[in-house]
Amino acid sequence: MLVRDAMSTVVLTIGPAHTLRQAARLMSARHVGAAVVLDEDSSGLGILTERDILNSLALGQNPDHETACTHTTTDVVFAAPTWTLEEAASAMSHGGFRHLIVLDGNGPVGIVSVRDIIRCWAPVRHRVPA
């Protein structure tokens, strides 16, 4: 199975000036665990995850003052839609992260997460009638 078969095509894109609270609200509303941070003035594409927000809160930082650019991972590993799920899982395991931005051409077309891969690999459970 390929990344394109498992990835979520709901790609939340935010700017570097979004506060962590704004990012968290958007992520929660869209039921996603990561946002692509688009910073055309510097690093291009980065990723902000729920873990980044949690780490900031654990440090006692104010989510209304902390911005996405301060907590964005810019050293990002990107996946191609044609990668196998094994390749994606290997990249995640090797890098110690749970999300990959999927690029096709010039921009993001999806995000694949560990959860997406598990959904594809886990057997479908059928409800047994009583």
XYZ file of N, CA and C in Angstrom, residues 1-127:
381
model
N 0.845 -1.171 0.000
C 0.000 0.000 0.000
C 0.900 1.246 0.000
N 0.421 2.303 -0.642
C 1.208 3.518 -0.793
C 0.735 4.635 0.132
N 1.607 5.611 0.321
C 1.286 6.759 1.166
C 0.011 7.443 0.680
N -0.162 7.589 -0.627
C -1.354 8.266 -1.148
C -2.645 7.556 -0.757
N -2.565 6.253 -0.466
C -3.735 5.490 -0.057
C -4.078 5.699 1.413
N -3.115 6.141 2.195
C -3.309 6.266 3.638
C -3.384 7.704 4.124
N -2.804 8.630 3.368
C -2.659 10.002 3.850
C -4.003 10.711 3.981
N -3.996 11.682 4.863
C -5.133 12.580 4.991
C -4.911 13.726 4.022
N -5.936 14.052 3.256
C -5.809 15.170 2.328
C -6.271 16.479 2.965
N -6.658 16.413 4.235
C -6.979 17.618 4.984
C -5.659 18.185 5.479
N -5.174 19.214 4.794
C -3.902 19.826 5.154
C -4.190 21.204 5.726
N -3.987 21.337 7.005
C -4.148 22.629 7.651
C -2.853 23.402 7.470
N -2.948 24.567 6.839
C -1.789 25.414 6.625
C -1.971 26.694 7.429
N -0.946 27.024 8.213
C -0.980 28.246 9.007
C 0.273 29.065 8.702
N 0.266 30.301 9.172
C 1.423 31.162 9.007
C 2.288 31.158 10.254
N 3.498 31.654 10.142
C 4.428 31.654 11.271
C 3.997 32.571 12.415
N 3.130 33.543 12.138
C 2.696 34.481 13.172
C 1.488 33.997 13.961
N 0.896 32.878 13.569
C -0.211 32.327 14.354
C 0.294 32.028 15.764
N -0.522 32.334 16.763
C -0.147 31.951 18.121
C -0.397 30.459 18.287
N 0.194 29.903 19.321
C -0.026 28.474 19.581
C -1.492 28.208 19.904
N -2.155 29.144 20.582
C -3.580 28.947 20.872
C -4.383 28.925 19.564
N -4.095 29.844 18.658
C -4.799 29.860 17.371
C -4.550 28.551 16.619
N -3.313 28.112 16.604
C -2.981 26.856 15.919
C -3.721 25.683 16.559
N -3.737 25.634 17.888
C -4.421 24.546 18.594
C -5.910 24.546 18.285
N -6.518 25.718 18.241
C -7.955 25.801 17.929
C -8.236 25.293 16.520
N -7.407 25.704 15.568
C -7.594 25.255 14.191
C -7.376 23.749 14.060
N -6.342 23.240 14.727
C -6.061 21.807 14.677
C -7.207 21.020 15.299
N -7.714 21.500 16.417
C -8.823 20.829 17.094
C -10.083 20.839 16.231
N -10.388 21.986 15.636
C -11.587 22.101 14.804
C -11.533 21.177 13.591
N -10.329 20.939 13.078
C -10.183 20.092 11.890
C -9.830 18.646 12.241
N -9.692 18.374 13.536
C -9.369 17.015 14.003
C -8.064 16.504 13.405
N -7.036 17.369 13.428
C -5.725 16.972 12.933
C -4.683 17.207 14.020
N -3.603 16.454 13.968
C -2.554 16.548 14.973
C -1.351 17.359 14.553
N -1.425 17.956 13.350
C -0.290 18.732 12.854
C -0.785 19.772 11.863
N -0.030 20.858 11.789
C -0.313 21.911 10.820
C 0.956 22.190 10.027
N 0.801 22.416 8.749
C 1.915 22.826 7.912
C 2.066 24.334 8.103
N 3.283 24.747 8.419
C 3.565 26.166 8.604
C 4.261 26.659 7.350
N 3.613 27.596 6.674
C 4.143 28.146 5.438
C 4.752 29.510 5.734
N 6.063 29.588 5.620
C 6.793 30.833 5.866
C 7.580 31.173 4.610
N 6.969 31.953 3.743
C 7.587 32.280 2.467
C 8.819 33.168 2.618
N 8.949 33.859 3.763
C 10.075 34.767 3.963
C 11.355 34.065 4.408
N 11.229 32.837 4.895
C 12.454 32.184 5.376
C 12.525 30.729 4.971
N 12.043 29.856 5.813
C 12.330 28.434 5.653
C 11.405 27.683 4.715
N 10.349 28.302 4.225
C 9.426 27.573 3.360
C 8.427 26.794 4.177
N 8.444 25.472 4.055
C 7.499 24.624 4.766
C 8.102 24.073 6.053
N 7.297 24.108 7.094
C 7.651 23.475 8.352
C 6.422 22.782 8.896
N 6.548 22.193 10.073
C 5.416 21.502 10.678
C 5.342 21.847 12.157
N 4.127 22.076 12.614
C 3.840 22.305 14.021
C 2.907 21.194 14.459
N 3.290 20.457 15.483
C 2.483 19.323 15.923
C 1.898 19.577 17.301
N 0.954 18.738 17.656
C 0.358 18.826 18.987
C 1.428 18.652 20.066
N 2.440 17.880 19.791
C 3.534 17.690 20.746
C 4.320 18.989 20.951
N 4.515 19.756 19.882
C 5.202 21.041 19.997
C 4.429 21.987 20.916
N 3.115 21.999 20.763
C 2.272 22.851 21.610
C 2.319 22.363 23.051
N 2.239 21.065 23.247
C 2.301 20.485 24.589
C 3.630 20.802 25.270
N 4.722 20.695 24.541
C 6.038 21.002 25.110
C 6.130 22.464 25.537
N 5.558 23.359 24.758
C 5.556 24.773 25.115
C 4.764 25.008 26.398
N 3.611 24.386 26.487
C 2.787 24.530 27.695
C 3.502 23.957 28.911
N 4.179 22.848 28.730
C 4.905 22.220 29.851
C 6.013 23.121 30.371
N 6.543 23.983 29.507
C 7.575 24.933 29.919
C 6.985 26.185 30.561
N 5.650 26.246 30.640
C 4.993 27.400 31.247
C 4.857 28.579 30.309
N 5.057 28.354 29.023
C 4.944 29.446 28.058
C 3.479 29.773 27.783
N 3.214 31.009 27.469
C 1.859 31.490 27.238
C 1.457 31.218 25.784
N 0.436 30.393 25.561
C 0.043 30.057 24.188
C -0.541 31.233 23.420
N -0.891 32.318 24.117
C -1.394 33.510 23.442
C -0.260 34.418 22.969
N 0.951 34.170 23.471
C 2.098 34.986 23.076
C 3.108 34.218 22.237
N 3.186 32.929 22.414
C 4.119 32.103 21.643
C 3.589 31.927 20.226
N 4.466 32.081 19.251
C 4.042 31.947 17.855
C 4.521 30.637 17.245
N 3.853 30.275 16.176
C 4.173 29.018 15.488
C 5.622 28.989 15.039
N 6.143 30.125 14.571
C 7.507 30.118 14.020
C 8.549 29.722 15.069
N 8.275 30.011 16.321
C 9.215 29.679 17.387
C 9.246 28.174 17.667
N 8.184 27.486 17.347
C 8.047 26.071 17.700
C 7.949 25.144 16.486
N 8.084 25.707 15.305
C 7.976 24.935 14.078
C 9.246 24.134 13.825
N 9.069 22.907 13.412
C 10.189 22.093 12.951
C 10.391 22.423 11.474
N 11.582 22.924 11.151
C 11.864 23.292 9.762
C 12.763 22.273 9.068
N 13.393 21.410 9.849
C 14.221 20.341 9.290
C 13.304 19.137 9.063
N 12.467 19.253 8.050
C 11.367 18.320 7.839
C 11.751 17.250 6.823
N 11.326 16.026 7.088
C 11.424 14.939 6.118
C 10.086 14.896 5.390
N 10.132 14.979 4.078
C 8.919 14.947 3.275
C 8.757 13.570 2.651
N 7.505 13.174 2.459
C 7.198 11.909 1.789
C 6.618 12.216 0.421
N 6.757 11.270 -0.466
C 6.105 11.338 -1.775
C 4.870 10.445 -1.725
N 3.843 10.779 -2.479
C 2.639 9.937 -2.478
C 2.916 8.505 -2.927
N 4.022 8.314 -3.647
C 4.344 6.991 -4.179
C 5.209 6.152 -3.238
N 5.574 6.720 -2.079
C 6.306 5.922 -1.092
C 5.407 4.790 -0.616
N 6.015 3.677 -0.252
C 5.257 2.619 0.408
C 5.037 3.021 1.865
N 4.057 2.403 2.491
C 3.834 2.679 3.914
C 5.021 2.218 4.743
N 5.722 1.186 4.268
C 6.920 0.728 4.959
C 7.998 1.807 4.933
N 8.161 2.486 3.801
C 9.139 3.576 3.709
C 8.762 4.722 4.644
N 7.490 5.065 4.679
C 7.032 6.142 5.558
C 7.236 5.773 7.022
N 6.870 4.553 7.390
C 7.040 4.110 8.772
C 8.508 4.085 9.160
N 9.352 3.665 8.250
C 10.788 3.639 8.515
C 11.326 5.051 8.731
N 10.915 6.007 7.901
C 11.353 7.399 8.057
C 10.898 7.957 9.402
N 9.673 7.657 9.784
C 9.143 8.131 11.070
C 9.906 7.516 12.233
N 10.129 6.237 12.152
C 10.845 5.544 13.217
C 12.273 6.054 13.339
N 12.928 6.204 12.229
C 14.319 6.673 12.216
C 14.419 8.114 12.727
N 13.465 8.964 12.345
C 13.503 10.374 12.725
C 12.867 10.692 14.060
N 12.094 9.752 14.610
C 11.451 9.970 15.903
C 10.280 10.936 15.845
N 9.534 10.910 14.761
C 8.359 11.767 14.643
C 7.170 10.958 14.160
N 5.969 11.579 14.233
C 4.737 10.856 13.938
C 3.978 11.349 12.719
N 4.483 12.382 12.054
C 3.804 12.945 10.888
C 4.802 13.205 9.767
N 4.362 12.988 8.544
C 5.142 13.339 7.361
C 4.270 14.194 6.453
N 4.810 15.320 6.009
C 4.131 16.116 4.998
C 4.356 15.420 3.656
N 3.285 15.248 2.910
C 3.368 14.582 1.611
C 3.385 15.664 0.534
N 4.463 15.664 -0.256
C 4.627 16.644 -1.332
C 4.462 15.976 -2.679
N 3.772 16.671 -3.554
C 3.630 16.237 -4.939
C 3.739 17.494 -5.781
N 4.808 17.632 -6.499
C 5.028 18.869 -7.242
C 5.568 19.935 -6.319
N 4.920 21.078 -6.293
C 5.429 22.209 -5.528
C 4.838 22.368 -4.141
N 3.810 21.650 -3.811
C 3.177 21.907 -2.526
C 2.700 20.659 -1.819
N 2.236 20.865 -0.584
C 1.726 19.731 0.201
C 0.377 19.262 -0.330
N 0.239 17.956 -0.452
C -1.031 17.367 -0.901
C -1.661 16.517 0.181
N -0.945 16.346 1.287
C -1.477 15.541 2.373
C -0.489 15.426 3.511
N -0.960 14.794 4.550
C -0.119 14.447 5.697
C -0.418 12.999 6.026
N 0.624 12.253 6.273
C 0.440 10.870 6.705
C 0.985 10.768 8.130
N 0.215 10.128 8.979
C 0.594 9.984 10.379
C 0.750 8.508 10.723
N 1.337 8.280 11.870
C 1.441 6.900 12.363
C 0.048 6.282 12.449
N -0.910 7.067 12.907
C -2.293 6.570 13.026
C -2.843 6.137 11.672
N -2.552 6.914 10.619
C -3.014 6.550 9.270
C -2.434 5.207 8.845
N -1.161 5.018 9.128
C -0.503 3.768 8.747
C -1.077 2.592 9.527
N -1.283 2.779 10.815
C -1.857 1.704 11.635
C -3.240 1.333 11.125
N -4.048 2.326 10.765
C -5.391 2.045 10.225
C -5.317 1.140 9.006
N -4.316 1.376 8.174
C -4.176 0.556 6.962
C -3.660 -0.837 7.263
N -2.791 -0.932 8.252
C -2.187 -2.225 8.563
C -3.024 -3.081 9.504
N -3.847 -2.461 10.319
C -4.651 -3.225 11.285
C -5.782 -3.945 10.550
N -6.056 -5.155 10.967
C -7.160 -5.885 10.325
C -8.490 -5.198 10.643
N -9.366 -5.229 9.681
C -10.689 -4.673 9.889
C -11.456 -5.611 10.811
N -12.039 -5.045 11.847
C -12.810 -5.865 12.788
C -14.274 -5.794 12.404
N -14.853 -6.950 12.272
C -16.280 -7.024 11.938
C -17.058 -7.329 13.199
N -18.155 -6.676 13.331
C -19.012 -6.912 14.483
C -19.732 -8.244 14.304
